[in-house]
Amino acid sequence: MSEVKTRARPQALFLTASAEARIAALMAKAPEGAVGVKLSTPRRGCSGLAYSVDFVTEAKPFDEKIETPGGTLYVDGGSVLYLIGSTMDWVEDDFAAGFVFNNPNAKGSCGCGESFTV
C-alpha cells in the first residue's frame, strides 16, 4: 500500500513585523478575558466586504489561528477564502494609522479604500 501524500495548506495570511508589533501592543492593553484579536471581512461598504479587527474572548471551531510573538491572531473561518495569500501590515504616518492589506484576491475596491470585492 502506498503512502498518501498531501500538500501543505497555504498560509492564510502573512504578517509584517510591524503588524506583529501592533498585535503585541493591542494584546498588552486588551480587555480582561481576551484571547487574541480576530480579522474578519464583514459585508459593508460600497464594494461589499471590509476588513475588521476586534478583540475576541474565544476561538470559533473554523477560525484560522496564527501565533505571533505578542499574541494570537484569529482569522474568521468564513473570511479565510477571501484572504489567502494576503499580507497584513501596520502603517502609521502623520495623518493616519491602521492595518493595511495587500490582498491578491481583491478584484476591486471603493474609491475611499474602505471596502473591497472579490
Short mmCIF file of N, CA and C in Angstrom, two decimals:
data_model
loop_
_atom_site.label_atom_id
_atom_site.label_comp_id
_atom_site.label_asym_id
_atom_site.label_seq_id
_atom_site.Cartn_x
_atom_site.Cartn_y
_atom_site.Cartn_z
N MET A 1 0.84 -1.17 0.00
CA MET A 1 0.00 0.00 0.00
C MET A 1 0.90 1.25 0.00
N SER A 2 0.65 2.16 -0.91
CA SER A 2 1.48 3.36 -0.98
C SER A 2 0.97 4.42 -0.01
N GLU A 3 1.88 5.25 0.41
CA GLU A 3 1.56 6.30 1.36
C GLU A 3 0.91 7.48 0.64
N VAL A 4 -0.15 7.99 1.19
CA VAL A 4 -0.84 9.13 0.59
C VAL A 4 -0.12 10.40 1.02
N LYS A 5 0.23 11.22 0.05
CA LYS A 5 0.90 12.48 0.35
C LYS A 5 -0.06 13.62 0.08
N THR A 6 -0.16 14.50 1.04
CA THR A 6 -0.99 15.68 0.86
C THR A 6 -0.07 16.90 0.84
N ARG A 7 -0.45 17.87 0.06
CA ARG A 7 0.38 19.07 0.01
C ARG A 7 0.03 19.97 1.20
N ALA A 8 0.96 20.78 1.57
CA ALA A 8 0.76 21.69 2.69
C ALA A 8 -0.31 22.72 2.35
N ARG A 9 -1.14 23.03 3.31
CA ARG A 9 -2.17 24.04 3.11
C ARG A 9 -1.52 25.42 3.06
N PRO A 10 -1.92 26.27 2.12
CA PRO A 10 -1.30 27.60 2.05
C PRO A 10 -1.61 28.41 3.30
N GLN A 11 -0.65 29.22 3.69
CA GLN A 11 -0.85 30.08 4.85
C GLN A 11 -1.95 31.08 4.52
N ALA A 12 -2.86 31.26 5.45
CA ALA A 12 -3.99 32.15 5.21
C ALA A 12 -3.56 33.60 5.06
N LEU A 13 -2.57 33.98 5.84
CA LEU A 13 -2.22 35.40 5.91
C LEU A 13 -0.76 35.54 6.33
N PHE A 14 -0.07 36.49 5.74
CA PHE A 14 1.31 36.80 6.13
C PHE A 14 1.27 38.12 6.90
N LEU A 15 2.02 38.20 7.98
CA LEU A 15 2.07 39.42 8.79
C LEU A 15 3.46 40.03 8.71
N THR A 16 3.52 41.34 8.56
CA THR A 16 4.80 42.03 8.61
C THR A 16 5.21 42.16 10.07
N ALA A 17 6.47 42.51 10.30
CA ALA A 17 6.95 42.73 11.66
C ALA A 17 6.17 43.86 12.33
N SER A 18 5.80 44.85 11.55
CA SER A 18 5.03 45.98 12.07
C SER A 18 3.63 45.53 12.53
N ALA A 19 3.00 44.65 11.76
CA ALA A 19 1.67 44.13 12.14
C ALA A 19 1.79 43.28 13.41
N GLU A 20 2.84 42.46 13.49
CA GLU A 20 3.03 41.65 14.69
C GLU A 20 3.24 42.53 15.92
N ALA A 21 4.01 43.61 15.76
CA ALA A 21 4.25 44.53 16.86
C ALA A 21 2.95 45.20 17.30
N ARG A 22 2.10 45.53 16.35
CA ARG A 22 0.82 46.17 16.70
C ARG A 22 -0.09 45.19 17.43
N ILE A 23 -0.10 43.93 17.02
CA ILE A 23 -0.89 42.91 17.73
C ILE A 23 -0.38 42.79 19.16
N ALA A 24 0.94 42.81 19.34
CA ALA A 24 1.51 42.74 20.68
C ALA A 24 1.07 43.94 21.52
N ALA A 25 1.07 45.13 20.92
CA ALA A 25 0.64 46.34 21.64
C ALA A 25 -0.84 46.26 22.00
N LEU A 26 -1.66 45.75 21.09
CA LEU A 26 -3.09 45.60 21.38
C LEU A 26 -3.31 44.60 22.52
N MET A 27 -2.60 43.47 22.47
CA MET A 27 -2.78 42.45 23.50
C MET A 27 -2.27 42.91 24.85
N ALA A 28 -1.28 43.82 24.87
CA ALA A 28 -0.76 44.34 26.13
C ALA A 28 -1.80 45.16 26.87
N LYS A 29 -2.76 45.73 26.16
CA LYS A 29 -3.82 46.51 26.81
C LYS A 29 -5.21 45.96 26.50
N ALA A 30 -5.26 44.66 26.22
CA ALA A 30 -6.53 44.01 25.87
C ALA A 30 -7.46 43.95 27.07
N PRO A 31 -8.76 43.96 26.82
CA PRO A 31 -9.71 43.80 27.92
C PRO A 31 -9.56 42.41 28.56
N GLU A 32 -9.95 42.32 29.81
CA GLU A 32 -9.86 41.05 30.53
C GLU A 32 -10.64 39.97 29.79
N GLY A 33 -10.06 38.81 29.66
CA GLY A 33 -10.72 37.69 29.00
C GLY A 33 -10.42 37.57 27.52
N ALA A 34 -9.75 38.56 26.95
CA ALA A 34 -9.42 38.50 25.52
C ALA A 34 -8.34 37.44 25.29
N VAL A 35 -8.56 36.58 24.29
CA VAL A 35 -7.59 35.53 23.97
C VAL A 35 -6.78 35.89 22.73
N GLY A 36 -7.15 36.96 22.06
CA GLY A 36 -6.45 37.39 20.86
C GLY A 36 -7.25 38.43 20.12
N VAL A 37 -6.79 38.74 18.93
CA VAL A 37 -7.53 39.64 18.04
C VAL A 37 -7.96 38.82 16.83
N LYS A 38 -9.06 39.23 16.24
CA LYS A 38 -9.64 38.47 15.13
C LYS A 38 -9.84 39.37 13.92
N LEU A 39 -9.41 38.87 12.77
CA LEU A 39 -9.62 39.54 11.49
C LEU A 39 -10.80 38.88 10.80
N SER A 40 -11.74 39.70 10.38
CA SER A 40 -12.89 39.19 9.64
C SER A 40 -13.17 40.13 8.48
N THR A 41 -14.04 39.69 7.58
CA THR A 41 -14.42 40.51 6.42
C THR A 41 -15.94 40.63 6.36
N PRO A 42 -16.51 41.44 7.24
CA PRO A 42 -17.97 41.60 7.21
C PRO A 42 -18.43 42.31 5.95
N ARG A 43 -19.68 42.09 5.59
CA ARG A 43 -20.27 42.76 4.44
C ARG A 43 -20.59 44.20 4.83
N ARG A 44 -19.92 45.12 4.17
CA ARG A 44 -20.21 46.54 4.38
C ARG A 44 -19.43 47.36 3.37
N GLY A 45 -19.79 48.59 3.25
CA GLY A 45 -19.14 49.48 2.30
C GLY A 45 -19.74 49.36 0.91
N CYS A 46 -19.27 50.20 0.02
CA CYS A 46 -19.86 50.23 -1.32
C CYS A 46 -19.35 49.11 -2.22
N SER A 47 -18.24 48.44 -1.85
CA SER A 47 -17.75 47.34 -2.68
C SER A 47 -18.15 45.97 -2.14
N GLY A 48 -18.69 45.91 -0.94
CA GLY A 48 -19.22 44.64 -0.44
C GLY A 48 -18.58 44.07 0.79
N LEU A 49 -17.24 44.07 0.88
CA LEU A 49 -16.55 43.49 2.03
C LEU A 49 -15.58 44.50 2.61
N ALA A 50 -15.39 44.46 3.93
CA ALA A 50 -14.44 45.34 4.59
C ALA A 50 -13.59 44.52 5.54
N TYR A 51 -12.47 45.06 5.95
CA TYR A 51 -11.61 44.39 6.92
C TYR A 51 -11.99 44.89 8.31
N SER A 52 -12.07 43.97 9.26
CA SER A 52 -12.41 44.33 10.63
C SER A 52 -11.50 43.56 11.58
N VAL A 53 -10.89 44.27 12.54
CA VAL A 53 -10.03 43.65 13.54
C VAL A 53 -10.60 44.00 14.91
N ASP A 54 -10.90 42.96 15.69
CA ASP A 54 -11.52 43.14 17.01
C ASP A 54 -10.93 42.16 18.01
N PHE A 55 -11.04 42.49 19.29
CA PHE A 55 -10.66 41.55 20.34
C PHE A 55 -11.67 40.40 20.37
N VAL A 56 -11.21 39.20 20.72
CA VAL A 56 -12.10 38.05 20.88
C VAL A 56 -11.82 37.37 22.21
N THR A 57 -12.87 36.79 22.80
CA THR A 57 -12.73 36.10 24.07
C THR A 57 -12.72 34.59 23.91
N GLU A 58 -13.02 34.11 22.70
CA GLU A 58 -12.96 32.68 22.44
C GLU A 58 -12.73 32.43 20.95
N ALA A 59 -12.08 31.31 20.67
CA ALA A 59 -11.87 30.93 19.28
C ALA A 59 -13.05 30.11 18.80
N LYS A 60 -13.44 30.33 17.59
CA LYS A 60 -14.50 29.53 16.97
C LYS A 60 -13.87 28.33 16.29
N PRO A 61 -14.60 27.23 16.13
CA PRO A 61 -14.02 25.99 15.59
C PRO A 61 -13.34 26.13 14.22
N PHE A 62 -13.82 26.97 13.33
CA PHE A 62 -13.25 27.06 11.99
C PHE A 62 -12.33 28.26 11.79
N ASP A 63 -12.05 29.00 12.86
CA ASP A 63 -11.12 30.12 12.76
C ASP A 63 -9.71 29.61 12.50
N GLU A 64 -8.98 30.33 11.68
CA GLU A 64 -7.56 30.05 11.44
C GLU A 64 -6.78 30.73 12.56
N LYS A 65 -5.88 30.02 13.18
CA LYS A 65 -5.12 30.55 14.32
C LYS A 65 -3.69 30.81 13.88
N ILE A 66 -3.23 32.07 14.05
CA ILE A 66 -1.87 32.45 13.69
C ILE A 66 -1.20 32.98 14.95
N GLU A 67 -0.18 32.25 15.41
CA GLU A 67 0.56 32.68 16.60
C GLU A 67 1.59 33.72 16.19
N THR A 68 1.63 34.83 16.92
CA THR A 68 2.66 35.85 16.71
C THR A 68 3.42 36.00 18.02
N PRO A 69 4.58 36.63 18.00
CA PRO A 69 5.34 36.77 19.24
C PRO A 69 4.59 37.50 20.37
N GLY A 70 3.65 38.37 20.01
CA GLY A 70 2.96 39.15 21.03
C GLY A 70 1.53 38.76 21.29
N GLY A 71 1.03 37.74 20.63
CA GLY A 71 -0.35 37.33 20.82
C GLY A 71 -0.88 36.56 19.63
N THR A 72 -2.10 36.12 19.76
CA THR A 72 -2.71 35.29 18.72
C THR A 72 -3.62 36.11 17.83
N LEU A 73 -3.49 35.90 16.52
CA LEU A 73 -4.41 36.48 15.54
C LEU A 73 -5.28 35.35 15.04
N TYR A 74 -6.57 35.54 15.12
CA TYR A 74 -7.52 34.59 14.56
C TYR A 74 -8.07 35.19 13.28
N VAL A 75 -8.23 34.35 12.27
CA VAL A 75 -8.85 34.77 11.02
C VAL A 75 -10.19 34.05 10.95
N ASP A 76 -11.25 34.81 10.82
CA ASP A 76 -12.60 34.26 10.76
C ASP A 76 -12.68 33.17 9.70
N GLY A 77 -13.24 32.02 10.09
CA GLY A 77 -13.35 30.88 9.18
C GLY A 77 -14.09 31.19 7.90
N GLY A 78 -15.08 32.07 7.95
CA GLY A 78 -15.84 32.44 6.76
C GLY A 78 -15.11 33.44 5.88
N SER A 79 -14.02 34.01 6.39
CA SER A 79 -13.27 35.02 5.65
C SER A 79 -11.99 34.49 5.03
N VAL A 80 -11.55 33.32 5.45
CA VAL A 80 -10.26 32.78 5.02
C VAL A 80 -10.13 32.75 3.50
N LEU A 81 -11.16 32.29 2.80
CA LEU A 81 -11.07 32.19 1.34
C LEU A 81 -10.84 33.53 0.66
N TYR A 82 -11.31 34.62 1.29
CA TYR A 82 -11.12 35.95 0.71
C TYR A 82 -9.72 36.48 0.98
N LEU A 83 -9.00 35.86 1.94
CA LEU A 83 -7.74 36.41 2.42
C LEU A 83 -6.50 35.58 2.11
N ILE A 84 -6.65 34.38 1.59
CA ILE A 84 -5.48 33.51 1.37
C ILE A 84 -4.43 34.22 0.53
N GLY A 85 -3.21 34.22 1.05
CA GLY A 85 -2.10 34.85 0.35
C GLY A 85 -1.93 36.33 0.62
N SER A 86 -2.80 36.91 1.44
CA SER A 86 -2.73 38.34 1.73
C SER A 86 -1.61 38.66 2.72
N THR A 87 -1.18 39.90 2.69
CA THR A 87 -0.21 40.41 3.65
C THR A 87 -0.89 41.48 4.49
N MET A 88 -0.74 41.36 5.80
CA MET A 88 -1.30 42.32 6.75
C MET A 88 -0.15 43.16 7.30
N ASP A 89 -0.27 44.48 7.20
CA ASP A 89 0.77 45.39 7.67
C ASP A 89 0.14 46.43 8.59
N TRP A 90 0.94 47.06 9.41
CA TRP A 90 0.51 48.19 10.24
C TRP A 90 1.28 49.40 9.75
N VAL A 91 0.57 50.46 9.37
CA VAL A 91 1.20 51.65 8.81
C VAL A 91 0.76 52.87 9.60
N GLU A 92 1.73 53.70 9.96
CA GLU A 92 1.44 54.97 10.64
C GLU A 92 2.14 56.09 9.89
N ASP A 93 1.43 57.21 9.74
CA ASP A 93 2.05 58.40 9.20
C ASP A 93 1.53 59.60 9.99
N ASP A 94 1.77 60.80 9.50
CA ASP A 94 1.36 62.00 10.24
C ASP A 94 -0.16 62.15 10.35
N PHE A 95 -0.92 61.50 9.48
CA PHE A 95 -2.35 61.73 9.42
C PHE A 95 -3.21 60.54 9.82
N ALA A 96 -2.68 59.33 9.72
CA ALA A 96 -3.50 58.15 9.99
C ALA A 96 -2.63 56.98 10.45
N ALA A 97 -3.27 56.03 11.07
CA ALA A 97 -2.61 54.79 11.46
C ALA A 97 -3.62 53.67 11.31
N GLY A 98 -3.18 52.52 10.81
CA GLY A 98 -4.12 51.41 10.68
C GLY A 98 -3.50 50.21 9.99
N PHE A 99 -4.23 49.11 10.07
CA PHE A 99 -3.81 47.91 9.35
C PHE A 99 -4.08 48.13 7.86
N VAL A 100 -3.13 47.70 7.05
CA VAL A 100 -3.23 47.80 5.60
C VAL A 100 -3.07 46.39 5.05
N PHE A 101 -3.88 46.06 4.05
CA PHE A 101 -3.88 44.71 3.49
C PHE A 101 -3.52 44.74 2.02
N ASN A 102 -2.59 43.86 1.65
CA ASN A 102 -2.28 43.63 0.25
C ASN A 102 -2.93 42.29 -0.06
N ASN A 103 -4.08 42.32 -0.72
CA ASN A 103 -4.90 41.14 -0.92
C ASN A 103 -4.95 40.78 -2.41
N PRO A 104 -4.28 39.67 -2.80
CA PRO A 104 -4.28 39.28 -4.21
C PRO A 104 -5.65 38.79 -4.71
N ASN A 105 -6.57 38.54 -3.79
CA ASN A 105 -7.91 38.06 -4.17
C ASN A 105 -8.87 39.20 -4.48
N ALA A 106 -8.54 40.41 -4.05
CA ALA A 106 -9.42 41.56 -4.27
C ALA A 106 -9.41 41.94 -5.75
N LYS A 107 -10.58 42.01 -6.33
CA LYS A 107 -10.73 42.38 -7.74
C LYS A 107 -11.00 43.86 -7.92
N GLY A 108 -11.36 44.53 -6.85
CA GLY A 108 -11.64 45.95 -6.90
C GLY A 108 -11.90 46.48 -5.52
N SER A 109 -11.88 47.79 -5.40
CA SER A 109 -12.19 48.44 -4.12
C SER A 109 -12.90 49.76 -4.37
N CYS A 110 -13.50 50.27 -3.33
CA CYS A 110 -14.20 51.54 -3.48
C CYS A 110 -13.17 52.68 -3.52
N GLY A 111 -13.60 53.84 -3.87
CA GLY A 111 -12.70 54.97 -4.00
C GLY A 111 -11.98 55.36 -2.73
N CYS A 112 -12.63 55.19 -1.58
CA CYS A 112 -12.00 55.57 -0.32
C CYS A 112 -11.14 54.46 0.26
N GLY A 113 -11.19 53.27 -0.34
CA GLY A 113 -10.38 52.16 0.15
C GLY A 113 -10.93 51.45 1.36
N GLU A 114 -12.14 51.77 1.76
CA GLU A 114 -12.76 51.19 2.94
C GLU A 114 -13.24 49.76 2.71
N SER A 115 -13.63 49.43 1.49
CA SER A 115 -14.16 48.10 1.22
C SER A 115 -13.59 47.56 -0.10
N PHE A 116 -13.78 46.24 -0.29
CA PHE A 116 -13.25 45.59 -1.49
C PHE A 116 -14.23 44.52 -1.97
N THR A 117 -13.98 44.05 -3.19
CA THR A 117 -14.80 42.99 -3.77
C THR A 117 -13.86 41.89 -4.28
N VAL A 118 -14.36 40.65 -4.27
CA VAL A 118 -13.55 39.52 -4.77
C VAL A 118 -14.21 38.91 -5.98
#
